[in-house]
Amino acid sequence: SVFENELCDTGGWVVDLGCGTGQHCRKFAEESYIGLDLSHDYLKAARKSNGRHHWCQADAMQLPLRDHSVQKVVVSGLLHHLD
């Protein structure tokens, strides 16, 4: 799929905005994936299932990341929440 061919081989950091329970994280290397979600409960479940990936509770409108620190962004779990 396009998702797997284009996104998963990042060569750098990828951030998954609205990662939820981390359903996409296994497609990415543990050392290069950041799952970000506003929900503490979703992140708790994500950490329980996929503890080696990086997880961050934050608002996608105020990312706690330095400019140019991420090479790719996944937003599939976030789009339905936007106005």
mmCIF file with all atom_site columns, C-alpha atoms in Angstrom:
data_model
loop_
_atom_site.group_PDB
_atom_site.id
_atom_site.type_symbol
_atom_site.label_atom_id
_atom_site.label_alt_id
_atom_site.label_comp_id
_atom_site.label_asym_id
_atom_site.label_entity_id
_atom_site.label_seq_id
_atom_site.pdbx_PDB_ins_code
_atom_site.Cartn_x
_atom_site.Cartn_y
_atom_site.Cartn_z
_atom_site.occupancy
_atom_site.B_iso_or_equiv
_atom_site.pdbx_formal_charge
_atom_site.auth_seq_id
_atom_site.auth_comp_id
_atom_site.auth_asym_id
_atom_site.auth_atom_id
_atom_site.pdbx_PDB_model_num
ATOM 1  C CA . SER A 1 1  ? 0.000   0.000  0.000  1.00 0.00 ? 1  SER A CA 1
ATOM 2  C CA . VAL A 1 2  ? 1.011   3.632  -0.356 1.00 0.00 ? 2  VAL A CA 1
ATOM 3  C CA . PHE A 1 3  ? 1.021   3.941  3.427  1.00 0.00 ? 3  PHE A CA 1
ATOM 4  C CA . GLU A 1 4  ? 3.561   1.183  3.865  1.00 0.00 ? 4  GLU A CA 1
ATOM 5  C CA . ASN A 1 5  ? 5.714   1.995  0.823  1.00 0.00 ? 5  ASN A CA 1
ATOM 6  C CA . GLU A 1 6  ? 5.975   5.744  1.324  1.00 0.00 ? 6  GLU A CA 1
ATOM 7  C CA . LEU A 1 7  ? 5.723   6.357  5.052  1.00 0.00 ? 7  LEU A CA 1
ATOM 8  C CA . CYS A 1 8  ? 7.173   3.401  6.844  1.00 0.00 ? 8  CYS A CA 1
ATOM 9  C CA . ASP A 1 9  ? 10.718  3.697  5.514  1.00 0.00 ? 9  ASP A CA 1
ATOM 10 C CA . THR A 1 10 ? 11.331  7.159  6.934  1.00 0.00 ? 10 THR A CA 1
ATOM 11 C CA . GLY A 1 11 ? 15.045  7.423  7.411  1.00 0.00 ? 11 GLY A CA 1
ATOM 12 C CA . GLY A 1 12 ? 14.138  9.744  10.288 1.00 0.00 ? 12 GLY A CA 1
ATOM 13 C CA . TRP A 1 13 ? 11.425  10.585 12.797 1.00 0.00 ? 13 TRP A CA 1
ATOM 14 C CA . VAL A 1 14 ? 7.739   10.150 12.011 1.00 0.00 ? 14 VAL A CA 1
ATOM 15 C CA . VAL A 1 15 ? 5.017   11.598 14.236 1.00 0.00 ? 15 VAL A CA 1
ATOM 16 C CA . ASP A 1 16 ? 1.546   10.054 14.280 1.00 0.00 ? 16 ASP A CA 1
ATOM 17 C CA . LEU A 1 17 ? -0.881  12.844 15.212 1.00 0.00 ? 17 LEU A CA 1
ATOM 18 C CA . GLY A 1 18 ? -3.980  11.465 16.885 1.00 0.00 ? 18 GLY A CA 1
ATOM 19 C CA . CYS A 1 19 ? -2.323  8.066  17.289 1.00 0.00 ? 19 CYS A CA 1
ATOM 20 C CA . GLY A 1 20 ? -5.080  6.762  19.562 1.00 0.00 ? 20 GLY A CA 1
ATOM 21 C CA . THR A 1 21 ? -4.118  3.356  20.906 1.00 0.00 ? 21 THR A CA 1
ATOM 22 C CA . GLY A 1 22 ? -1.162  3.070  18.527 1.00 0.00 ? 22 GLY A CA 1
ATOM 23 C CA . GLN A 1 23 ? -2.708  0.969  15.781 1.00 0.00 ? 23 GLN A CA 1
ATOM 24 C CA . HIS A 1 24 ? -0.105  2.163  13.217 1.00 0.00 ? 24 HIS A CA 1
ATOM 25 C CA . CYS A 1 25 ? 3.005   2.119  15.390 1.00 0.00 ? 25 CYS A CA 1
ATOM 26 C CA . ARG A 1 26 ? 4.104   -1.425 14.551 1.00 0.00 ? 26 ARG A CA 1
ATOM 27 C CA . LYS A 1 27 ? 4.629   -0.350 10.949 1.00 0.00 ? 27 LYS A CA 1
ATOM 28 C CA . PHE A 1 28 ? 7.440   1.937  12.108 1.00 0.00 ? 28 PHE A CA 1
ATOM 29 C CA . ALA A 1 29 ? 10.771  1.344  13.793 1.00 0.00 ? 29 ALA A CA 1
ATOM 30 C CA . GLU A 1 30 ? 10.544  1.868  17.553 1.00 0.00 ? 30 GLU A CA 1
ATOM 31 C CA . GLU A 1 31 ? 13.429  4.330  17.573 1.00 0.00 ? 31 GLU A CA 1
ATOM 32 C CA . SER A 1 32 ? 11.888  6.612  14.937 1.00 0.00 ? 32 SER A CA 1
ATOM 33 C CA . TYR A 1 33 ? 8.169   6.735  15.868 1.00 0.00 ? 33 TYR A CA 1
ATOM 34 C CA . ILE A 1 34 ? 6.383   9.282  18.077 1.00 0.00 ? 34 ILE A CA 1
ATOM 35 C CA . GLY A 1 35 ? 2.710   8.654  18.775 1.00 0.00 ? 35 GLY A CA 1
ATOM 36 C CA . LEU A 1 36 ? 0.959   11.846 19.866 1.00 0.00 ? 36 LEU A CA 1
ATOM 37 C CA . ASP A 1 37 ? -2.582  12.042 21.198 1.00 0.00 ? 37 ASP A CA 1
ATOM 38 C CA . LEU A 1 38 ? -4.585  14.294 23.492 1.00 0.00 ? 38 LEU A CA 1
ATOM 39 C CA . SER A 1 39 ? -6.215  11.355 25.294 1.00 0.00 ? 39 SER A CA 1
ATOM 40 C CA . HIS A 1 40 ? -4.416  10.009 28.350 1.00 0.00 ? 40 HIS A CA 1
ATOM 41 C CA . ASP A 1 41 ? -6.497  6.816  28.207 1.00 0.00 ? 41 ASP A CA 1
ATOM 42 C CA . TYR A 1 42 ? -5.604  6.089  24.580 1.00 0.00 ? 42 TYR A CA 1
ATOM 43 C CA . LEU A 1 43 ? -1.912  6.641  25.258 1.00 0.00 ? 43 LEU A CA 1
ATOM 44 C CA . LYS A 1 44 ? -2.066  4.419  28.326 1.00 0.00 ? 44 LYS A CA 1
ATOM 45 C CA . ALA A 1 45 ? -3.427  1.612  26.138 1.00 0.00 ? 45 ALA A CA 1
ATOM 46 C CA . ALA A 1 46 ? -0.808  2.324  23.460 1.00 0.00 ? 46 ALA A CA 1
ATOM 47 C CA . ARG A 1 47 ? 2.031   2.163  25.985 1.00 0.00 ? 47 ARG A CA 1
ATOM 48 C CA . LYS A 1 48 ? 0.685   -1.080 27.426 1.00 0.00 ? 48 LYS A CA 1
ATOM 49 C CA . SER A 1 49 ? 0.679   -2.778 24.003 1.00 0.00 ? 49 SER A CA 1
ATOM 50 C CA . ASN A 1 50 ? 3.717   -1.063 22.470 1.00 0.00 ? 50 ASN A CA 1
ATOM 51 C CA . GLY A 1 51 ? 5.920   0.187  25.265 1.00 0.00 ? 51 GLY A CA 1
ATOM 52 C CA . ARG A 1 52 ? 9.098   0.616  23.235 1.00 0.00 ? 52 ARG A CA 1
ATOM 53 C CA . HIS A 1 53 ? 7.712   3.247  20.880 1.00 0.00 ? 53 HIS A CA 1
ATOM 54 C CA . HIS A 1 54 ? 7.717   6.903  21.931 1.00 0.00 ? 54 HIS A CA 1
ATOM 55 C CA . TRP A 1 55 ? 4.408   8.366  23.217 1.00 0.00 ? 55 TRP A CA 1
ATOM 56 C CA . CYS A 1 56 ? 3.456   11.951 23.954 1.00 0.00 ? 56 CYS A CA 1
ATOM 57 C CA . GLN A 1 57 ? 0.269   13.500 25.313 1.00 0.00 ? 57 GLN A CA 1
ATOM 58 C CA . ALA A 1 58 ? -0.211  16.831 23.588 1.00 0.00 ? 58 ALA A CA 1
ATOM 59 C CA . ASP A 1 59 ? -2.499  18.924 21.432 1.00 0.00 ? 59 ASP A CA 1
ATOM 60 C CA . ALA A 1 60 ? -1.698  18.568 17.731 1.00 0.00 ? 60 ALA A CA 1
ATOM 61 C CA . MET A 1 61 ? -2.195  22.332 17.366 1.00 0.00 ? 61 MET A CA 1
ATOM 62 C CA . GLN A 1 62 ? 0.677   22.960 19.802 1.00 0.00 ? 62 GLN A CA 1
ATOM 63 C CA . LEU A 1 63 ? 3.290   20.333 19.017 1.00 0.00 ? 63 LEU A CA 1
ATOM 64 C CA . PRO A 1 64 ? 6.032   19.901 21.616 1.00 0.00 ? 64 PRO A CA 1
ATOM 65 C CA . LEU A 1 65 ? 8.605   19.324 18.868 1.00 0.00 ? 65 LEU A CA 1
ATOM 66 C CA . ARG A 1 66 ? 11.418  21.450 17.490 1.00 0.00 ? 66 ARG A CA 1
ATOM 67 C CA . ASP A 1 67 ? 11.002  22.850 13.990 1.00 0.00 ? 67 ASP A CA 1
ATOM 68 C CA . HIS A 1 68 ? 12.269  20.470 11.296 1.00 0.00 ? 68 HIS A CA 1
ATOM 69 C CA . SER A 1 69 ? 12.757  17.606 13.790 1.00 0.00 ? 69 SER A CA 1
ATOM 70 C CA . VAL A 1 70 ? 10.303  15.230 12.070 1.00 0.00 ? 70 VAL A CA 1
ATOM 71 C CA . GLN A 1 71 ? 10.561  13.947 8.507  1.00 0.00 ? 71 GLN A CA 1
ATOM 72 C CA . LYS A 1 72 ? 7.015   12.590 8.068  1.00 0.00 ? 72 LYS A CA 1
ATOM 73 C CA . VAL A 1 73 ? 3.598   13.006 9.676  1.00 0.00 ? 73 VAL A CA 1
ATOM 74 C CA . VAL A 1 74 ? 0.678   10.569 9.860  1.00 0.00 ? 74 VAL A CA 1
ATOM 75 C CA . VAL A 1 75 ? -2.750  12.128 10.488 1.00 0.00 ? 75 VAL A CA 1
ATOM 76 C CA . SER A 1 76 ? -5.166  9.303  9.686  1.00 0.00 ? 76 SER A CA 1
ATOM 77 C CA . GLY A 1 77 ? -6.526  9.104  13.242 1.00 0.00 ? 77 GLY A CA 1
ATOM 78 C CA . LEU A 1 78 ? -6.950  12.848 13.571 1.00 0.00 ? 78 LEU A CA 1
ATOM 79 C CA . LEU A 1 79 ? -8.797  14.030 10.481 1.00 0.00 ? 79 LEU A CA 1
ATOM 80 C CA . HIS A 1 80 ? -12.298 13.160 11.643 1.00 0.00 ? 80 HIS A CA 1
ATOM 81 C CA . HIS A 1 81 ? -11.805 15.402 14.713 1.00 0.00 ? 81 HIS A CA 1
ATOM 82 C CA . LEU A 1 82 ? -11.049 18.561 12.710 1.00 0.00 ? 82 LEU A CA 1
ATOM 83 C CA . ASP A 1 83 ? -13.652 21.214 11.957 1.00 0.00 ? 83 ASP A CA 1
#
